[in-house]
Coordinates of C-alpha atoms and ligand atoms in Angstrom, one line a residue:
X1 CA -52.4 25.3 45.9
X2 CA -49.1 27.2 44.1
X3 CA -49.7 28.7 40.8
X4 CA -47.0 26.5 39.4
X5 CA -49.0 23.4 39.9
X6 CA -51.9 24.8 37.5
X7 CA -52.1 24.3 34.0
X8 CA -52.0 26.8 31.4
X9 CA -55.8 28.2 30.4
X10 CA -55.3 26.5 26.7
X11 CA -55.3 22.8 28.8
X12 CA -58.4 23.4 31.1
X13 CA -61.4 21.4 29.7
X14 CA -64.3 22.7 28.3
X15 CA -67.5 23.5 30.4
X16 CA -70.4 25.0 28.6
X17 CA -72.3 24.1 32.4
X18 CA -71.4 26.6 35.4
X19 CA -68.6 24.7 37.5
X20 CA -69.5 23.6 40.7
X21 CA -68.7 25.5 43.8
X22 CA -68.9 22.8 45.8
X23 CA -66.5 20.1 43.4
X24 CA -62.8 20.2 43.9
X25 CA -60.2 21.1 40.8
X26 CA -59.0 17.6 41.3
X27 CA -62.9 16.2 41.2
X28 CA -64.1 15.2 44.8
X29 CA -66.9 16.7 46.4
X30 CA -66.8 19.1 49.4
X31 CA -68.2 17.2 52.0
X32 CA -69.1 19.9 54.1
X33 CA -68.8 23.4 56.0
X34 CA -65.1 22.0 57.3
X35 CA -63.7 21.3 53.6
X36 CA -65.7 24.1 52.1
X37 CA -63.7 26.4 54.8
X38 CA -60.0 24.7 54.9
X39 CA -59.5 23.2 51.6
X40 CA -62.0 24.5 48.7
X41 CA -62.2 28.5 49.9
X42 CA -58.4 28.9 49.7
X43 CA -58.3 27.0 46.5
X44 CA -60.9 29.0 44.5
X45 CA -59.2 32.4 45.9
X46 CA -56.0 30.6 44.1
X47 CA -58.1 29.9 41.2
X48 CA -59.7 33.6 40.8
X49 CA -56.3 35.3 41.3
X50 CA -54.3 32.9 38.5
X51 CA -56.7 32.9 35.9
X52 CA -58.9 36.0 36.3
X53 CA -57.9 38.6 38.8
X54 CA -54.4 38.5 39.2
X55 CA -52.4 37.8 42.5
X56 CA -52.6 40.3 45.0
X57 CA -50.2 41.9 46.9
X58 CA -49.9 40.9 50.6
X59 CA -51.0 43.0 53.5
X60 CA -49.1 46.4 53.9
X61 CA -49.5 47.7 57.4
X62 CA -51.4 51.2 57.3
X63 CA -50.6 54.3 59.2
X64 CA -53.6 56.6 59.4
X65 CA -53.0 60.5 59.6
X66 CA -56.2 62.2 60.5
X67 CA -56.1 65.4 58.4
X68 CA -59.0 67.3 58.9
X69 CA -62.0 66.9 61.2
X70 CA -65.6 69.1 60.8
X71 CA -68.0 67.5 63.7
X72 CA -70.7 70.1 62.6
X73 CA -70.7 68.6 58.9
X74 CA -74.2 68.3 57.1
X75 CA -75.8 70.8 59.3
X76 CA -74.3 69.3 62.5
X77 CA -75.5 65.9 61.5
X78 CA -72.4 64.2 61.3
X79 CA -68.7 64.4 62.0
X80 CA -66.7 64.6 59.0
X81 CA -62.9 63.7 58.7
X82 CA -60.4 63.4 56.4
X83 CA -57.6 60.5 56.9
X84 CA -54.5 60.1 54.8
X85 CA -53.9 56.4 54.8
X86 CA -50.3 55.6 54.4
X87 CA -48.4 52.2 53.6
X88 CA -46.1 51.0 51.4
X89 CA -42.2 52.3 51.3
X90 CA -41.4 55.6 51.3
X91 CA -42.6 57.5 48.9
X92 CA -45.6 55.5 47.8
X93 CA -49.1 58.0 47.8
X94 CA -51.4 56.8 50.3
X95 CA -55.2 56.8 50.1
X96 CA -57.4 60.1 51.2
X97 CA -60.2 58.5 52.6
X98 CA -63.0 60.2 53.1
X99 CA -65.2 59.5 56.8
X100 CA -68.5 60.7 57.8
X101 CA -70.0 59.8 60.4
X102 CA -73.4 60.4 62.2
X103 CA -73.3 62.2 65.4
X104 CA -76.5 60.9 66.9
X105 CA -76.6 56.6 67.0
X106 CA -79.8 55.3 65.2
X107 CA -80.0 52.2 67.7
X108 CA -79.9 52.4 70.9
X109 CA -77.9 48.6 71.3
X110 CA -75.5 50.3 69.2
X111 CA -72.6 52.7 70.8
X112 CA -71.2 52.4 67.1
X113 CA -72.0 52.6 63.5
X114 CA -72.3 50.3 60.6
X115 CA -70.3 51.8 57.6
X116 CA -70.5 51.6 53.9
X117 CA -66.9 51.8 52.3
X118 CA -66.7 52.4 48.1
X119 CA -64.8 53.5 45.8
X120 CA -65.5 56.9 44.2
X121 CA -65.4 57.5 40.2
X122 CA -64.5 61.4 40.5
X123 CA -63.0 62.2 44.3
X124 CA -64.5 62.9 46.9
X125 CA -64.5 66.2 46.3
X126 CA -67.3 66.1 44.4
X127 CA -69.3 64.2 47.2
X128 CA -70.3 67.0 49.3
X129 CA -70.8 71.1 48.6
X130 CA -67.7 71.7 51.3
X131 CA -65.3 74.1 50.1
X132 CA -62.0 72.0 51.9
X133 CA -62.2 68.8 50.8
X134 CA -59.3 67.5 49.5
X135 CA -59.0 67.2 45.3
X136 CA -57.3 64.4 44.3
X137 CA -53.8 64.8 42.5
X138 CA -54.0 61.5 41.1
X139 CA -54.7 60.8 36.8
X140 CA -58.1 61.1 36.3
X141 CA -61.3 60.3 33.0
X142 CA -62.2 63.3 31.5
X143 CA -65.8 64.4 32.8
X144 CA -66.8 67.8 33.8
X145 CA -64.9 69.2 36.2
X146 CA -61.8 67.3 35.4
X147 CA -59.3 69.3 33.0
X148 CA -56.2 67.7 31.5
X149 CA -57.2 64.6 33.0
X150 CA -56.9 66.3 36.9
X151 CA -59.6 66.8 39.1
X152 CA -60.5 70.9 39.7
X153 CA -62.5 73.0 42.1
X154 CA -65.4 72.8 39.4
X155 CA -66.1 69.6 40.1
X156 CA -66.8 70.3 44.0
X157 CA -70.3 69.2 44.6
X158 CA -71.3 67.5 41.8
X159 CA -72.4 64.4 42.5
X160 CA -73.7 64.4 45.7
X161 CA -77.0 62.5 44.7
X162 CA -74.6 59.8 43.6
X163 CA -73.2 58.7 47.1
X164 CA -76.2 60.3 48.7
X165 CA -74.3 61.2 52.3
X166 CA -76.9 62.6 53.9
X167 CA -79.2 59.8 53.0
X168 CA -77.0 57.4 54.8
X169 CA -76.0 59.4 57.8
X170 CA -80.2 59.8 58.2
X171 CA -80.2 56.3 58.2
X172 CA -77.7 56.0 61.1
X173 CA -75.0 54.6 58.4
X174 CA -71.3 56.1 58.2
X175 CA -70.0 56.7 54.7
X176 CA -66.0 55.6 53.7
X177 CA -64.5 56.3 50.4
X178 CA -61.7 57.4 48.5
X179 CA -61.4 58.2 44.7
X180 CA -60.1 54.8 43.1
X181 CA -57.6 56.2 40.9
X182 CA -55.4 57.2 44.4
X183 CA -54.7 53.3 44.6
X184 CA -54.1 52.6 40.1
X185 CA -55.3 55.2 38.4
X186 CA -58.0 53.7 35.4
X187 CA -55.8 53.2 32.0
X188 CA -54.0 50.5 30.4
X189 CA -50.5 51.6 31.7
X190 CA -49.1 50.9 35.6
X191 CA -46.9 53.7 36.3
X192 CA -48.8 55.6 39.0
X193 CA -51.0 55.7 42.0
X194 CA -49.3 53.0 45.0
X195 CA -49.7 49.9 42.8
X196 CA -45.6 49.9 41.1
X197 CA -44.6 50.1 45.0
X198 CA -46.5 46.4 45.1
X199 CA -46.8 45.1 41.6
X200 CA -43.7 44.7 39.3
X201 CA -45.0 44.7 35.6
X202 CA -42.1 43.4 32.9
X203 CA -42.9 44.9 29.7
X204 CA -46.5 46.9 28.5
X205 CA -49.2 44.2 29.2
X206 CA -49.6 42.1 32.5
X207 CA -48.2 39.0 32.9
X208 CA -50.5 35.9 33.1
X209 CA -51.4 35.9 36.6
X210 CA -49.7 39.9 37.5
X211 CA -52.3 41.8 39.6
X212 CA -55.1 43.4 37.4
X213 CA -56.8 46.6 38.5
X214 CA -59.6 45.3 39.6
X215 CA -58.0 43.1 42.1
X216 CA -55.7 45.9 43.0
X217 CA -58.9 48.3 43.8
X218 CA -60.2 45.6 46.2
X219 CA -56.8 45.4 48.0
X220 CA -56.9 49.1 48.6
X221 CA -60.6 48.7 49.8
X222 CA -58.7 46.0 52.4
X223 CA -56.6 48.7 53.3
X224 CA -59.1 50.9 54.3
X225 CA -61.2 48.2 56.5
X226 CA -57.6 47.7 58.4
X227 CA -58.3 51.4 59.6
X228 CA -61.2 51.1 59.9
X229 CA -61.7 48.3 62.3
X230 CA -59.6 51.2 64.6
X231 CA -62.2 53.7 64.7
X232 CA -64.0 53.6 68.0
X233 CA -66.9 54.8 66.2
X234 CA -67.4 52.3 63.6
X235 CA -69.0 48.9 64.6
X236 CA -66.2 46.7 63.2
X237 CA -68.8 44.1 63.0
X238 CA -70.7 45.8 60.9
X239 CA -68.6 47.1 57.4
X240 CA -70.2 47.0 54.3
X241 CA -68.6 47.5 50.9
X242 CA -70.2 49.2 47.8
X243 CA -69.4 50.0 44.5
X244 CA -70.8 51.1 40.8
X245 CA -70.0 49.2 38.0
X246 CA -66.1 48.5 37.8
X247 CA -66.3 49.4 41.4
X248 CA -68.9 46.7 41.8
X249 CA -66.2 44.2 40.2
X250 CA -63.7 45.4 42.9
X251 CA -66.2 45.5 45.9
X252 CA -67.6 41.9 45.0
X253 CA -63.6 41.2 45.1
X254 CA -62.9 42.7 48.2
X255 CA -65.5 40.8 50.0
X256 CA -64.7 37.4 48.4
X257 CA -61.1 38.1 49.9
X258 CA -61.9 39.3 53.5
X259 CA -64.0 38.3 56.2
X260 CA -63.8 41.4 58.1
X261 CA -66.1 42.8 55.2
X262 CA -69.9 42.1 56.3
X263 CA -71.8 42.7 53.6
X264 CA -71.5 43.5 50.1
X265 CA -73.4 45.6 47.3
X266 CA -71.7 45.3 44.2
X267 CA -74.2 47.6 42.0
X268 CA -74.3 46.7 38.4
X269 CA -71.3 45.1 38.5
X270 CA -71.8 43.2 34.9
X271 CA -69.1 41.1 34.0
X272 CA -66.6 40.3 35.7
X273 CA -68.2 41.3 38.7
X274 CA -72.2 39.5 39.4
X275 CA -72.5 38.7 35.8
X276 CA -71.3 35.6 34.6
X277 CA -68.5 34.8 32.0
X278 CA -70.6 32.4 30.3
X279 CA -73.7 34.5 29.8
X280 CA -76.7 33.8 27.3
X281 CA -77.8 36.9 27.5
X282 CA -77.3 38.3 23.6
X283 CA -77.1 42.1 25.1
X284 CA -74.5 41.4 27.8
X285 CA -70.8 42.3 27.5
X286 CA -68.9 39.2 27.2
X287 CA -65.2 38.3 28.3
X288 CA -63.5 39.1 25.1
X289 CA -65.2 42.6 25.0
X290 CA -64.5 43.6 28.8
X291 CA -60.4 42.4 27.7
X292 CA -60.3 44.3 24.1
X293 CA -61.7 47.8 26.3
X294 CA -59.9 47.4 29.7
X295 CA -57.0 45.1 29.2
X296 CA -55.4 46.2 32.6
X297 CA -58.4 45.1 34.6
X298 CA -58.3 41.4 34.5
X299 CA -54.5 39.0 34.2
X300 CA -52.8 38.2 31.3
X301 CA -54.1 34.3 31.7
X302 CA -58.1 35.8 31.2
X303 CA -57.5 36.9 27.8
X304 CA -57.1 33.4 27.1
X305 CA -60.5 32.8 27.9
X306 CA -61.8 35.3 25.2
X307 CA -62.9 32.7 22.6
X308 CA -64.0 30.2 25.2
X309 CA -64.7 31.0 28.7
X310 CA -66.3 28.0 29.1
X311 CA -62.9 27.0 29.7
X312 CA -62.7 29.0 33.0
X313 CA -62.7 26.2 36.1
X314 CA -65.5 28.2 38.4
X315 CA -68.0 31.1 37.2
X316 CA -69.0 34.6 39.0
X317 CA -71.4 31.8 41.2
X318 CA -68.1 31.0 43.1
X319 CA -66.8 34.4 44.4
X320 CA -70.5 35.2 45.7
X321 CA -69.6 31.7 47.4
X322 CA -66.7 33.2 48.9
X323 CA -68.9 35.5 51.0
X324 CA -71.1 33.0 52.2
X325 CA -72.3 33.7 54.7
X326 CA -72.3 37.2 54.5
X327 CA -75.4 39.1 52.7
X328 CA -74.9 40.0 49.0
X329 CA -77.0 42.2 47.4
X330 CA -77.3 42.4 43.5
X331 CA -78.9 45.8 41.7
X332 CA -80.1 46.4 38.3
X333 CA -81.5 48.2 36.0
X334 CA -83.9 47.0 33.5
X335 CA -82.6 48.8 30.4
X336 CA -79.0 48.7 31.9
X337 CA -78.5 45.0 30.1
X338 CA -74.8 45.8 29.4
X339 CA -74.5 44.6 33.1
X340 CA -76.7 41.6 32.2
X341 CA -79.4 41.7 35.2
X342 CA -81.0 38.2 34.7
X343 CA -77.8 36.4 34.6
X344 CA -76.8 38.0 37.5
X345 CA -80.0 36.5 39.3
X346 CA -78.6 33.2 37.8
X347 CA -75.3 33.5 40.1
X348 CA -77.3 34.4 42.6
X349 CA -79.0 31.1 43.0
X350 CA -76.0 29.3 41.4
X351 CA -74.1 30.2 45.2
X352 CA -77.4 29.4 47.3
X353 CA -76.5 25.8 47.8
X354 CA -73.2 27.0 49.4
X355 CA -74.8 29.1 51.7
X356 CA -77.2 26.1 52.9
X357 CA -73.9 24.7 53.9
X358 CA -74.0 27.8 57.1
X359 CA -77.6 27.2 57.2
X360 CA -78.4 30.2 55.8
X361 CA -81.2 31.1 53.2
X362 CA -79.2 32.0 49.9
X363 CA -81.5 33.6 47.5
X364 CA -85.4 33.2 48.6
X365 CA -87.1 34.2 45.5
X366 CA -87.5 32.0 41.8
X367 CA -87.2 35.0 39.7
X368 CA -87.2 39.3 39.8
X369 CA -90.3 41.2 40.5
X370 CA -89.7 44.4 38.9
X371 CA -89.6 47.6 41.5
X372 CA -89.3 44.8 44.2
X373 CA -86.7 44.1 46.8
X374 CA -85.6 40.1 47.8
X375 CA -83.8 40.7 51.1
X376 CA -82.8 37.4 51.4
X377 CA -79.1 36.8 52.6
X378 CA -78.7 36.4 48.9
X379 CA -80.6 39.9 47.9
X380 CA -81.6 40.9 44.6
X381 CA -83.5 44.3 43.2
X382 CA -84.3 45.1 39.7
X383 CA -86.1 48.5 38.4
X384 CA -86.6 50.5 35.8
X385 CA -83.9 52.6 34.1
X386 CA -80.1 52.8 33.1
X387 CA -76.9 52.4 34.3
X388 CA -76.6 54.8 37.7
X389 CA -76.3 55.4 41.1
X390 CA -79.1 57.8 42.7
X391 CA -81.0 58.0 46.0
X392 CA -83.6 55.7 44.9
X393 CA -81.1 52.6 44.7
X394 CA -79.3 54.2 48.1
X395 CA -82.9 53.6 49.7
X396 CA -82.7 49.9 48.4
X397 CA -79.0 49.6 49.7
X398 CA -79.6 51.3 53.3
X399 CA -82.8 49.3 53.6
X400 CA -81.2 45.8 52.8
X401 CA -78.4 46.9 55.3
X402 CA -80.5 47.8 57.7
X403 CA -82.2 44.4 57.6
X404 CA -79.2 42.5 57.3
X405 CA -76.8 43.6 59.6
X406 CA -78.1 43.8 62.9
X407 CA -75.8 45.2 66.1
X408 CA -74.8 42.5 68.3
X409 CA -76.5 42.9 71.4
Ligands
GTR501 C1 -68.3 49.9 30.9 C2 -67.7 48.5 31.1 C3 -68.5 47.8 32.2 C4 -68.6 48.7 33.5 C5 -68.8 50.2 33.2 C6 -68.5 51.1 34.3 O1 -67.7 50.6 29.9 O2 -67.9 47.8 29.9 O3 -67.8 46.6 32.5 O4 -67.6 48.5 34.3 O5 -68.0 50.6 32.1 O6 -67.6 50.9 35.1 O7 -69.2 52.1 34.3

């Protein structure tokens, strides 16, 4: 399907239901696993990117420059290293990814480990106490340890309860991430970080289907699983994408685009992420706030849904759908509404009936049981609390991995 052939947001009919995954723009019915895969797949990534994301750039081929290695990090628990990932023309800043890896296998089937791969909101820097890791140079939020909008040495440390590392490594799981200002950094202009080596912007405001930042954080995400299926040991089978919040949005994003990505835990994503953009939920942010805040998030075209999104042709339903049928898992917090936790259970079993097209489960549970995980392919865990990222929800994430992506033998 070519963008040209689409009509403009203004012509799309109304839709107060959620459409569905498995009807066609053009009205038929997907008769199956072999349309779902070769005709309706492509044309919902079309449809996302056009009205909603924005179009990606195409692949760029990465050159990784292993900067640093520790193999006695974490007490001699894991090897740590430190890869520069380069693409793009010259010139363009690559991403400083961030590796740790367990030294001692958890399974004995497995030679290699399953990794998470996220985005980080403050570098990784602040990941781990370890006085070498690289600071990122890139435009960052003001927080403490950032001055002048640049990360500093103050910040090393910080938030290690917020990835958790060791948690993971004692769980047998490698850790990837980078900060996600290295790929655009987070602010309503698109002058820095590698995106204006991909992305041409005419004028101050994207252009109606222009790459927004949340699609361009998920590219960079695909960057890093192109090094990472390299890594002898990583289990290539076996990547798994995380993110918080607007790094949710871009992990959901990253998995709906690429198949090499296993599993996905998109952590209160909210809107434009798990939630949906026709939410009933009165406490929810909606389309038209998540546009007014972050216009450089989303394309030009979805600020045309601001008065209407019942306008938009598919809902969040049809990028879980995307992933099917790779385990999703959705995470909440109770007084974290923002992020809109029961209508993200609503997508959840809004996608099921695509994953019944693989045969697989899709969401196993009619509604949330407070403090209780669903593991289902479709996975879903609610508890008390606000909107972070702590060891608790890292014990939900490991164990849902753990239980969902088992080695091949
Ligand atoms: C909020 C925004 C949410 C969510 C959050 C975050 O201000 O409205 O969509 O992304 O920020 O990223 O922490």
């Amino acid at each position: 399907m070519s963008s040209t052939d689409l009509p403009v947001p203004a012509q799309l009919s109304v839709r107060a239901d959620w459409p569905d995954p498995l009807v066609s723009f053009d009205g038929r019915r997907v008769a199956g696993r072999e349309m779902w895969e070769r005709e309706r797949k492509p044309e919902l990534r079309a449809l996302f990117q056009h009205y909603m994301y924005g179009r990606m750039p195409s692949a760029s081929k990465v050159k990784a420059i292993v900067r640093r290695t520790d193999p006695q990090a974490l007490g001699g628990k894991a090897t740590l290293k430190e890869v520069s990932l380069a693409f793009g023309p010259e010139g363009c800043p690559p991403l400083e990814l961030l590796l740790v890896v367990p030294n001692k296998r958890s399974s004995s089937t497995a030679a290699a480990a399953p990794v998470f791969l996220g985005l980080n909101f403050t570098g990784n820097h602040t990941l781990l106490a370890d006085p070498e890791i690289k600071i990122p140079t890139a435009w960052m939020r003001q927080r403490e340890g950032v001055e002048d909008h640049h990360a500093t040495p103050k910040g090393r440390g910080l938030n290690v309860d917020t990835w958790a590392l060791e948690q993971s490594v004692d769980a047998g799981f490698a850790i990837a991430t980078f900060y996600y200002g290295d790929g655009l950094p987070d602010k309503p202009d698109y002058a820095d970080g590698s995106y204006p080596y991909f992305v041409k912007v005419d004028g101050a405001q994207l252009g109606p289907s222009d790459c927004g930042a949340i699609a361009y954080w998920a590219w960079t995400l695909h960057r890093a699983v192109d090094y990472l299926v390299t890594v002898p040991e990583i289990d290539r089978e076996r990547i798994a994408v995380f993110g918080h919040s607007r790094n949710g949005k871009a992990a959901l994003v990253a998995a709906a685009f690429d198949e090499r990505i296993a599993l996905a835990v998109p952590h209160q994503s909210g809107c434009g992420g798990a939630a949906p953009s026709r939410t009933q939920n009165p406490k929810a942010e909606t389309v038209k706030k998540i546009n007014d805040s972050f216009p450089h998030w989303f394309c030009g075209n979805f600020k045309a849904f601001n008065a209407e999104p019942a306008r938009l042709p598919f809902d969040q339903h049809a990028l879980v759908a995307l992933c099917a049928p790779r385990p999703v898992l959705f995470t909440n917090g109770l007084d974290d509404q923002w992020a809109d936790p029961p209508g993200q259970f609503e997508t959840l079993k809004a996608a099921t009936p695509v994953y019944a097209l693989y045969g697989a489960e899709g969401l196993a549970a009619a509604e949330p049981k407070l403090g209780e995980l669903v593991s289902s392919t479709l996975g879903y865990y609610l508890r008390e609390g606000v909107h972070v990222t702590d060891p608790g929800y890292w014990r939900i994430f490991l164990e849902f991995a753990a239980r969902r992506l088992k080695p091949k033998t």
